[in-house]
Tab-separated table of C-alpha atoms and ligand atoms in Angstrom:
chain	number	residue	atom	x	y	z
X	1	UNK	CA	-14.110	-24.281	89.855
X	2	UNK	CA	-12.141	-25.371	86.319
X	3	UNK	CA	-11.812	-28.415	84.545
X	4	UNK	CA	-7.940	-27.536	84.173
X	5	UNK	CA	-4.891	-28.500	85.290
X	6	UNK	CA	-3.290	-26.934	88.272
X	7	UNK	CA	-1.588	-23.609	87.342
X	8	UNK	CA	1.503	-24.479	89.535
X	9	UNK	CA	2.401	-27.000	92.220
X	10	UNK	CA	1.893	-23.841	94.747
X	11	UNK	CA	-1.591	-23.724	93.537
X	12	UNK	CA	-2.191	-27.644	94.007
X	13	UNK	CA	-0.107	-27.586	97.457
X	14	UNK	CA	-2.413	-24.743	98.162
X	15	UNK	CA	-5.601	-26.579	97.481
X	16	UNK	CA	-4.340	-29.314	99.590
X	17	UNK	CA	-3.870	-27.386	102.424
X	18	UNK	CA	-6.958	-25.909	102.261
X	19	UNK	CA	-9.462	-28.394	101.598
X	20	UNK	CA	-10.425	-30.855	105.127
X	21	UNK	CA	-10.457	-34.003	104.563
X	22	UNK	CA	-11.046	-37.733	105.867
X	23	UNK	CA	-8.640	-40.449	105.544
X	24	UNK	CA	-10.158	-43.969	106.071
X	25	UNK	CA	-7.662	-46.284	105.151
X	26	UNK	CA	-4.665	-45.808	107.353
X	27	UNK	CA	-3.082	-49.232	109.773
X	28	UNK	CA	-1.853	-47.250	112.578
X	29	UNK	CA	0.647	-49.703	113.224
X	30	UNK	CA	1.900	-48.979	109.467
X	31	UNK	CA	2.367	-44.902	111.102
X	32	UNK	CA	5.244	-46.238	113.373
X	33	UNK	CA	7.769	-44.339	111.989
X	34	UNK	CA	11.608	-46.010	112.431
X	35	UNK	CA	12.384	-43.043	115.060
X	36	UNK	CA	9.584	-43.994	117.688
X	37	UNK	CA	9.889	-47.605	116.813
X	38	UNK	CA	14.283	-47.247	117.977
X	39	UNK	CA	12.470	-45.109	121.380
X	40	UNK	CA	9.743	-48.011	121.817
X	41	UNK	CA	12.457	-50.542	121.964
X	42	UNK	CA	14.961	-49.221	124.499
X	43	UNK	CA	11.706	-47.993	126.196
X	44	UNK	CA	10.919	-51.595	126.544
X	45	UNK	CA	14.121	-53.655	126.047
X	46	UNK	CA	13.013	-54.910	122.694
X	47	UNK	CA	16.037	-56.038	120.234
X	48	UNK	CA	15.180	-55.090	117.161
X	49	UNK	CA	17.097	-56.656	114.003
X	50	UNK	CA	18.372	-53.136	112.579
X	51	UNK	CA	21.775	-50.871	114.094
X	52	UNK	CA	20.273	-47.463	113.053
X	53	UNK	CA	17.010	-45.612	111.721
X	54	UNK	CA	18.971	-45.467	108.429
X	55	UNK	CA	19.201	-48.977	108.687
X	56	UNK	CA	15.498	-49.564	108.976
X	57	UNK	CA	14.644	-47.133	106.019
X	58	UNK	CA	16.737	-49.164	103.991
X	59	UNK	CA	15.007	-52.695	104.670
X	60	UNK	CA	11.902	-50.663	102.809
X	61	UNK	CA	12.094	-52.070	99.603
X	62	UNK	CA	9.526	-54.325	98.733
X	63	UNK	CA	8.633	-56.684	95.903
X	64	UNK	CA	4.540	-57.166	96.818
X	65	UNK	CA	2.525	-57.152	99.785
X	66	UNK	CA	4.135	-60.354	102.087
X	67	UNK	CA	7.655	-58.746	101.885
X	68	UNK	CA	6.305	-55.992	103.857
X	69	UNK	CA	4.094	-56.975	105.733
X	70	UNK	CA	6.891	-59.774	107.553
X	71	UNK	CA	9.130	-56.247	108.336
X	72	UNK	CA	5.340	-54.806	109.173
X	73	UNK	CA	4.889	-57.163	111.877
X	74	UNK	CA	7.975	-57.513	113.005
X	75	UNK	CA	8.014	-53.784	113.807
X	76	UNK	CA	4.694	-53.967	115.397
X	77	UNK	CA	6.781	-56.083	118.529
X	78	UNK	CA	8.087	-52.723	120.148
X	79	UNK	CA	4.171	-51.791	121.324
X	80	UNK	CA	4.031	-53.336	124.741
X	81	UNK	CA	1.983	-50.500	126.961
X	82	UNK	CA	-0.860	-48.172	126.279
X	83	UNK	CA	1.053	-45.344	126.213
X	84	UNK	CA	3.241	-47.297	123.437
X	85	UNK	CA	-0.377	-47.138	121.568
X	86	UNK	CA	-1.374	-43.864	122.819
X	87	UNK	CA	2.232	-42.152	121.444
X	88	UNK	CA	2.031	-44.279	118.076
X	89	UNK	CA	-1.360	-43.019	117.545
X	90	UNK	CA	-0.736	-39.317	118.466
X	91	UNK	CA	2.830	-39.026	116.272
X	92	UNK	CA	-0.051	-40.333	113.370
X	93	UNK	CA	-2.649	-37.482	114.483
X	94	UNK	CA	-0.800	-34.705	114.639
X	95	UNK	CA	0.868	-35.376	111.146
X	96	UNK	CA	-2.858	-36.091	109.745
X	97	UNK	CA	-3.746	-32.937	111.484
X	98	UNK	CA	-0.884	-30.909	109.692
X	99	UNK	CA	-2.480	-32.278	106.116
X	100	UNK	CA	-5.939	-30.865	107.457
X	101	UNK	CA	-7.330	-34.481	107.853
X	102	UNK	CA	-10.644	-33.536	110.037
X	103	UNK	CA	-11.788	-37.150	110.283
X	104	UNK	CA	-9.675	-40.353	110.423
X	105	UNK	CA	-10.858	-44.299	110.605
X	106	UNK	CA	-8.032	-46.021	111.895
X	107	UNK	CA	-7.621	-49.343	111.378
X	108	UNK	CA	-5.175	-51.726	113.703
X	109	UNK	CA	-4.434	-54.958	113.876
X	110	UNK	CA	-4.980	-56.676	117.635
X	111	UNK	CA	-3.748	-60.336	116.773
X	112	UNK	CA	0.108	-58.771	116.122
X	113	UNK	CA	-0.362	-57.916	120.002
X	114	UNK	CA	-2.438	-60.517	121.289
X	115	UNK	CA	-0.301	-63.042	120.477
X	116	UNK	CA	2.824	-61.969	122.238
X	117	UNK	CA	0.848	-61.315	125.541
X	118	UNK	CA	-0.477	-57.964	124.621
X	119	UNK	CA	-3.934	-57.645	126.532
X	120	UNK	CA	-7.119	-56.184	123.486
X	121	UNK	CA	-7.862	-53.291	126.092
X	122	UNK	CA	-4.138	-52.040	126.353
X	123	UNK	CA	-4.334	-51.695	122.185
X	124	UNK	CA	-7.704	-50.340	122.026
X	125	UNK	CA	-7.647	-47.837	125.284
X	126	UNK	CA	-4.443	-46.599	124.303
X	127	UNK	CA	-5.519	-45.692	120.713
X	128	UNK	CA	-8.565	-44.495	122.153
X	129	UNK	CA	-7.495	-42.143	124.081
X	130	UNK	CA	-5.023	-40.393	121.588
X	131	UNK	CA	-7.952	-39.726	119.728
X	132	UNK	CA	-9.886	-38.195	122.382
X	133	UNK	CA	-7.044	-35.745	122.856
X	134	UNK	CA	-7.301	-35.195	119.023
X	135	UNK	CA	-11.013	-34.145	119.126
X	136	UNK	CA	-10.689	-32.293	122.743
X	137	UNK	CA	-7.741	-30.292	121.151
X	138	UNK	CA	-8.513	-29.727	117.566
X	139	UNK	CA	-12.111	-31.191	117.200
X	140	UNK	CA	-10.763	-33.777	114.989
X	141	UNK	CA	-13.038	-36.426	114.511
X	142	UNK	CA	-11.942	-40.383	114.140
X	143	UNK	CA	-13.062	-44.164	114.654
X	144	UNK	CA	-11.295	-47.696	115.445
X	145	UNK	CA	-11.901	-50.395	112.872
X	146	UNK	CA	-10.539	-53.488	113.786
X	147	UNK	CA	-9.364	-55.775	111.301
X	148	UNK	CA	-9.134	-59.265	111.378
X	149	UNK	CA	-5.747	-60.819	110.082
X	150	UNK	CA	-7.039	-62.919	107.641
X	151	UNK	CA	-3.737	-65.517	106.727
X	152	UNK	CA	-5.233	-66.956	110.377
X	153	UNK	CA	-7.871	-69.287	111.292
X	154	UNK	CA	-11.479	-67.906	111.087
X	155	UNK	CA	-11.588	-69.528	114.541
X	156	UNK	CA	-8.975	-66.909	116.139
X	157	UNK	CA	-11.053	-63.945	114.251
X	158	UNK	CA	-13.930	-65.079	115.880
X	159	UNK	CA	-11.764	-65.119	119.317
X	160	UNK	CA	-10.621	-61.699	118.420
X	161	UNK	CA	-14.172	-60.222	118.024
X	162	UNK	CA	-15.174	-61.993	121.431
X	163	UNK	CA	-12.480	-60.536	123.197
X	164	UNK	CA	-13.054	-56.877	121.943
X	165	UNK	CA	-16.588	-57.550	123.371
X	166	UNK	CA	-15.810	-54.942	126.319
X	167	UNK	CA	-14.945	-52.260	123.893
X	168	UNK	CA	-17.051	-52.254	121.486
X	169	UNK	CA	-18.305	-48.917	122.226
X	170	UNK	CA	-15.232	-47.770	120.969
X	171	UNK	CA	-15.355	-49.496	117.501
X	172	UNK	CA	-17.226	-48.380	114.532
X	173	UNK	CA	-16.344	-51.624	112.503
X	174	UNK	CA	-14.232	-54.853	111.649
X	175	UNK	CA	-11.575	-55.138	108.354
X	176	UNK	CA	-9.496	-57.365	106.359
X	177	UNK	CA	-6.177	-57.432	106.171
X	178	UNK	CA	-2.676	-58.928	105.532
X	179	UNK	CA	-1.804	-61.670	103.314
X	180	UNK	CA	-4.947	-61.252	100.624
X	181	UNK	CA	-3.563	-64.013	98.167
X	182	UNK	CA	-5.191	-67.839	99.093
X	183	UNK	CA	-7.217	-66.111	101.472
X	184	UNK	CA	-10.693	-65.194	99.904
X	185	UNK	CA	-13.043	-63.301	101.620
X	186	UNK	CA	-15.629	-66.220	102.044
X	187	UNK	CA	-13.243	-67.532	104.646
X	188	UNK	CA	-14.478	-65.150	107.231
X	189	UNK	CA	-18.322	-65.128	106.323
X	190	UNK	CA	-19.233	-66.147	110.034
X	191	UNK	CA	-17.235	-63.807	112.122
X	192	UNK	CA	-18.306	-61.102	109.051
X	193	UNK	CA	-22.071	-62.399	109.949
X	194	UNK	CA	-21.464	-61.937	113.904
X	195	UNK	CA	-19.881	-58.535	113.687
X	196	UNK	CA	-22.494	-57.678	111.170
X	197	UNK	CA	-25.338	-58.284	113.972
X	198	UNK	CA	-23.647	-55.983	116.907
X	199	UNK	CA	-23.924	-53.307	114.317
X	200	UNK	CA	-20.740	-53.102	113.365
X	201	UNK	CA	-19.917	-51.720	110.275
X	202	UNK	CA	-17.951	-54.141	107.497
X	203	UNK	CA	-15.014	-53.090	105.201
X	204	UNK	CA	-12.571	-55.756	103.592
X	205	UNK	CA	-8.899	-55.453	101.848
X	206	UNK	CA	-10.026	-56.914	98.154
X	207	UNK	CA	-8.801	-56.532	94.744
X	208	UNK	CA	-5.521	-55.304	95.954
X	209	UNK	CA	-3.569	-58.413	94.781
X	210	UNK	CA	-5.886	-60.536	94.477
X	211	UNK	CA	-8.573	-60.866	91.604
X	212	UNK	CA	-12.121	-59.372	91.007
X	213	UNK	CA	-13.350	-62.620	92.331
X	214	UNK	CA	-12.457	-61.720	95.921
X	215	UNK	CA	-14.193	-58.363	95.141
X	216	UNK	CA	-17.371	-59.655	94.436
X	217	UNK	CA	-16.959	-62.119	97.572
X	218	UNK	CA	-16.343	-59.309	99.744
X	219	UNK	CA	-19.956	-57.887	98.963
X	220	UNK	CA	-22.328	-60.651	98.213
X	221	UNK	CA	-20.526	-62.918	100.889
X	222	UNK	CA	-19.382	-60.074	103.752
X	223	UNK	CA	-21.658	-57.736	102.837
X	224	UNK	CA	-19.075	-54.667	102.839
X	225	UNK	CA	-19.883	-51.453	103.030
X	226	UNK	CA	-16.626	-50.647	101.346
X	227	UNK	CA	-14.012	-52.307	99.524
X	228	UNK	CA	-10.377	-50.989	100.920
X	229	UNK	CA	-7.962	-50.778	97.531
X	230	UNK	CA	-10.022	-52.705	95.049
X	231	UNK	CA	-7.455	-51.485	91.874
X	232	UNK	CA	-8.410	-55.472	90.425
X	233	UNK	CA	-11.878	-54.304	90.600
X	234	UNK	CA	-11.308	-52.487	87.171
X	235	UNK	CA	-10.361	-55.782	84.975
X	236	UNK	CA	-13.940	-56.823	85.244
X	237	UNK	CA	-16.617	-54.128	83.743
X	238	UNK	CA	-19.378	-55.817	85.332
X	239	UNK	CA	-18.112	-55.631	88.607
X	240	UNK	CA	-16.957	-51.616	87.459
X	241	UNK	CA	-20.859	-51.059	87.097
X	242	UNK	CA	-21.943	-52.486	90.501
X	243	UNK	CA	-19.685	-50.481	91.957
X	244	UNK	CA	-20.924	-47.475	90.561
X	245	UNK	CA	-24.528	-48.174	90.388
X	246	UNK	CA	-24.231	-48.746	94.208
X	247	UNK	CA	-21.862	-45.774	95.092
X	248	UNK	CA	-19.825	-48.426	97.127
X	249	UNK	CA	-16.534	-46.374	98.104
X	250	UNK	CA	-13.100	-47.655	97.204
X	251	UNK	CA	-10.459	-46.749	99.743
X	252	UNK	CA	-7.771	-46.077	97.443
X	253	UNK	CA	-3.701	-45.793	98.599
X	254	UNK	CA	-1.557	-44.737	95.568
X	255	UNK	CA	1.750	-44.702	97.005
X	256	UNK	CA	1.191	-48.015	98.632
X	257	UNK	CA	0.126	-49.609	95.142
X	258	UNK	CA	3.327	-48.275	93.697
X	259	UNK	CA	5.430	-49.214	96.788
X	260	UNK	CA	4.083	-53.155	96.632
X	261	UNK	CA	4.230	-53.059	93.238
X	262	UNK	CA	0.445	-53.681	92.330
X	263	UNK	CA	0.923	-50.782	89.831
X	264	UNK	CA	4.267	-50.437	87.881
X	265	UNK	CA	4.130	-46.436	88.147
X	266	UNK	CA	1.536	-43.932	89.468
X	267	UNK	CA	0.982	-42.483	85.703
X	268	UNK	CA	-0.491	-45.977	85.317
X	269	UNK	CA	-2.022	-46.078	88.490
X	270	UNK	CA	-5.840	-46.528	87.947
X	271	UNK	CA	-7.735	-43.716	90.309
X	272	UNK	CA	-8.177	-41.534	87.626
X	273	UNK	CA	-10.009	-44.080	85.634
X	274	UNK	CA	-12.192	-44.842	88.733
X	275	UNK	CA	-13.096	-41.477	88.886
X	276	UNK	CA	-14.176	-41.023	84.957
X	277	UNK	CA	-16.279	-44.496	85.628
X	278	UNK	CA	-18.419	-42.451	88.461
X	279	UNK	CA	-16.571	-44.911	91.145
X	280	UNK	CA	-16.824	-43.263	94.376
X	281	UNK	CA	-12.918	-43.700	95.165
X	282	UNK	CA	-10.691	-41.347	97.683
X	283	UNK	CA	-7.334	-41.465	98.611
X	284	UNK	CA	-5.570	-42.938	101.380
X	285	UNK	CA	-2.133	-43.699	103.084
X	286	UNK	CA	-2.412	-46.788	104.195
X	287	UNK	CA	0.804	-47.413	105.802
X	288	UNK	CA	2.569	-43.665	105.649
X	289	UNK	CA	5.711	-45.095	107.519
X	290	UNK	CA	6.242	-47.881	105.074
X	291	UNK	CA	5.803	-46.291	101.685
X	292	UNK	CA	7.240	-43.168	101.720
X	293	UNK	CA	4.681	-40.487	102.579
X	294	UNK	CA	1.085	-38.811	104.242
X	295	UNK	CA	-2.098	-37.857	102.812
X	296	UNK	CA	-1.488	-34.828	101.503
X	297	UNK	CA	1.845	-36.889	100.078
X	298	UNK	CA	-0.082	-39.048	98.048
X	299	UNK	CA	-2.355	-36.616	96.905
X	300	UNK	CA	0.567	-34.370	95.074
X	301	UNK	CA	1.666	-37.597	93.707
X	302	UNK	CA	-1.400	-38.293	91.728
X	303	UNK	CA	-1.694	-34.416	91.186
X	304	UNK	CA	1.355	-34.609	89.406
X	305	UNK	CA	1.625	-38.647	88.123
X	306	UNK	CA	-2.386	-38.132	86.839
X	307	UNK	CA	-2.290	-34.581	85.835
X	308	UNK	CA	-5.252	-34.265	87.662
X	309	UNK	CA	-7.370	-30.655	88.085
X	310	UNK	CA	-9.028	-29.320	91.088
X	311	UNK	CA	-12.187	-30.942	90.297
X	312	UNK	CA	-10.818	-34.210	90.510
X	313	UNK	CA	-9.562	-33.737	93.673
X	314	UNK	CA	-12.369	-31.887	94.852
X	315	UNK	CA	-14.480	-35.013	94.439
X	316	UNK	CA	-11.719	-37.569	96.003
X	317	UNK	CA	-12.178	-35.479	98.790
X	318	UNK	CA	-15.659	-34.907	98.766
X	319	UNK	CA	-15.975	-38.628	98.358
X	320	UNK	CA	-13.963	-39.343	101.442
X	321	UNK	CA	-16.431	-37.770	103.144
X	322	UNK	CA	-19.222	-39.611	101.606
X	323	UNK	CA	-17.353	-43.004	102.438
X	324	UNK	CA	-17.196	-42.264	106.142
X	325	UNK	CA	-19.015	-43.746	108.881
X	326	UNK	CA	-19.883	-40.369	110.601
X	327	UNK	CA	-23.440	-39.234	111.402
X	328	UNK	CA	-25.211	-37.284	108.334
X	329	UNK	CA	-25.408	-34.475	110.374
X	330	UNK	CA	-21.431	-34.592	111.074
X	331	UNK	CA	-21.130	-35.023	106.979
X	332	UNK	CA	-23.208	-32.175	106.669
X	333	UNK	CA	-20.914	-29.791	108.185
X	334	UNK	CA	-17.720	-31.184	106.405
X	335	UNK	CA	-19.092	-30.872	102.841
X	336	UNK	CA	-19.543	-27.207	103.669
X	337	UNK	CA	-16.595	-26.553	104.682
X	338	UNK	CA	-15.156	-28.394	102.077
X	339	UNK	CA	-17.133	-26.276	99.818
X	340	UNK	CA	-16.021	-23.227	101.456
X	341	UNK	CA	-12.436	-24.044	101.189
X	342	UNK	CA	-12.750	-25.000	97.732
X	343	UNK	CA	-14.736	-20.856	96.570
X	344	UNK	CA	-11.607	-19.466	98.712
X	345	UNK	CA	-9.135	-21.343	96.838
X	346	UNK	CA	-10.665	-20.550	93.629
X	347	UNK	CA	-10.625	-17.079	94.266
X	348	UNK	CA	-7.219	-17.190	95.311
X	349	UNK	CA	-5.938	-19.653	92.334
X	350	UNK	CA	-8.222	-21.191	89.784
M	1	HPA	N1	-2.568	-54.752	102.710
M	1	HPA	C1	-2.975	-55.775	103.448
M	1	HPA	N2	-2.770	-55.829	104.744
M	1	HPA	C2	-2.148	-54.815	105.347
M	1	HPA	C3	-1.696	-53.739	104.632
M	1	HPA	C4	-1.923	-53.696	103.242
M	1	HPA	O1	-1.548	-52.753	102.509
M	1	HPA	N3	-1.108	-52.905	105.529
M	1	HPA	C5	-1.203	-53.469	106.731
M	1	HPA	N4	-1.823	-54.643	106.626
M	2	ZN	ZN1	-4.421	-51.423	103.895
């Protein structure tokens, strides 16, 4: 192990593909790629407002986080059945798989479904069960987090988290999500407190448009035990050192901060910083369909935006793993063979 640059972008592609690696900040219903969303539709007779898959690409150019997310949910009205959910799911498994992703927490959203009809067990059994072919065929591991769209009522969260009730063996937590501006995280502190006491674990969207404040809200008011984006978190050096002192993981999502526009470029995008400030930040995708790429996508793009070396990506990953909501024992195992991975590659091209 070096504190250098890569020696090539073969050697950094190389260390990607060999190092596993958890991804815990990924909407599945931001995986729908514009190919299975055209299938979906004449699956299920939906009109959707675009002529061609070229045509759909196109419409992804966004100024900040509400112009996508209106074309977000708008493409989220093709998933009618379980197998809609179950094939959505698997397309994003297999391409996690190919990036050597050996745990995933997906998040969805079930009030984009439940309000057009969609029953909470067709979302959650169909997602379910793509990951249960995911660990049966490649011992993949993975959890459902499911987030709470917070530009609604806290009423309808709490009507959300009532009507997941059946499944909650199937959950490992509740999230935050869409529209974060106006919409502190104080808003939800009951339905936080309720999913808090079936042991649910708690994760919020903060800091990725809106301020520090909403960062700090998120753990004193939610009680988090991780902040998903959190880039604002690094205008306020107070808040810099909680976050450290209490290892609380950032899930960070470069090419979705550049594709939103929350950072002007990714050689200004602040992970590295994070990192040098003993922050205990990884990377993410977020919504791969949306903003132009995978893991192992964003990864080379910081690689290369960041110069970053092995080391630093060694402990993104290794902080993934950290981050997760898996069993020590589980973690364990995955930090040695990250570990492994990492002498091999060294061998091979440090
Ligand atoms: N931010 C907030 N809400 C979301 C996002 C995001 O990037 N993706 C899907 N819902
Ligand atoms: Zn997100």
């Amino acid at each position: 192990m070096t504190d250098v640059v890569f020696k090539s972008e073969q050697a950094a592609l190389a260390l990607l593909a060999a190092l596993p690696k958890a991804e815990l900040h990924v909407h599945i219903e931001g995986t729908l790629e514009p190919e299975l969303m055209f299938a979906l539709a004449m699956r299920n007779g939906v009109a959707l407002p675009y002529k061609s898959v070229g045509e759909v690409r196109a419409a992804y150019a966004f100024d900040d986080l509400q112009s996508f997310l209106d074309i977000y949910y708008a493409g989220t009205q093709v998933l009618i059945t379980q197998q809609d959910f179950f094939d959505m799911t698997w397309a994003y498994l297999e391409r996690a798989h190919a990036d050597h992703v050996v745990h995933a927490e997906l998040f969805f959203d079930p009030q984009s479904h439940t309000v057009r009809g969609v029953d909470m067990g067709t979302v959650i059994l169909g997602i379910h069960r793509a990951c249960q072919q995911a660990a049966a065929q490649w011992g993949m591991s993975s959890a459902l987090i499911l987030c709470f769209l917070r530009h609604l009522s806290e009423d309808d969260a709490i009507a959300t988290l009532l009507a997941a009730a059946p499944y909650r063996a199937h959950l490992v937590g509740v999230g935050l999500d869409s529209s974060e501006q106006g919409h502190p995280p104080d808003k939800f502190a009951r339905v936080f407190a309720k999913a808090a006491a079936q042991g649910l674990k708690l994760v919020a969207h903060a800091g990725e448009e809106g301020p520090p404040a909403y960062v700090w809200q998120a753990l004193d008011v939610l009680g988090v035990h991780r902040i998903d984006h959190g880039v604002h978190s690094m205008e306020d050096a107070a808040l810099v050192a909680r976050l450290a002192a209490e290892r609380i993981p950032l899930t960070v999502c470069p090419l979705s901060n550049m594709a939103l526009q929350v950072t002007p470029n990714l050689a200004t995008h602040p992970i590295k910083t994070m990192l040098d400030a003993n922050l205990c930040a990884m990377v993410n995708s977020d919504d791969p369909a949306y903003f132009g790429g995978y893991l192992n996508d964003n990864f080379a793009a910081i690689i290369t935006a960041l110069s970053l070396s092995p080391q630093d990506v060694l402990t993104l990953v290794r902080n993934g793993f950290e981050a997760s909501f898996i069993d020590d024992r589980l973690r364990v195992q995955y930090e040695l063979q990250l570990d492994n991975a990492m002498a091999q590659w060294t061998v091979q091209h440090g």
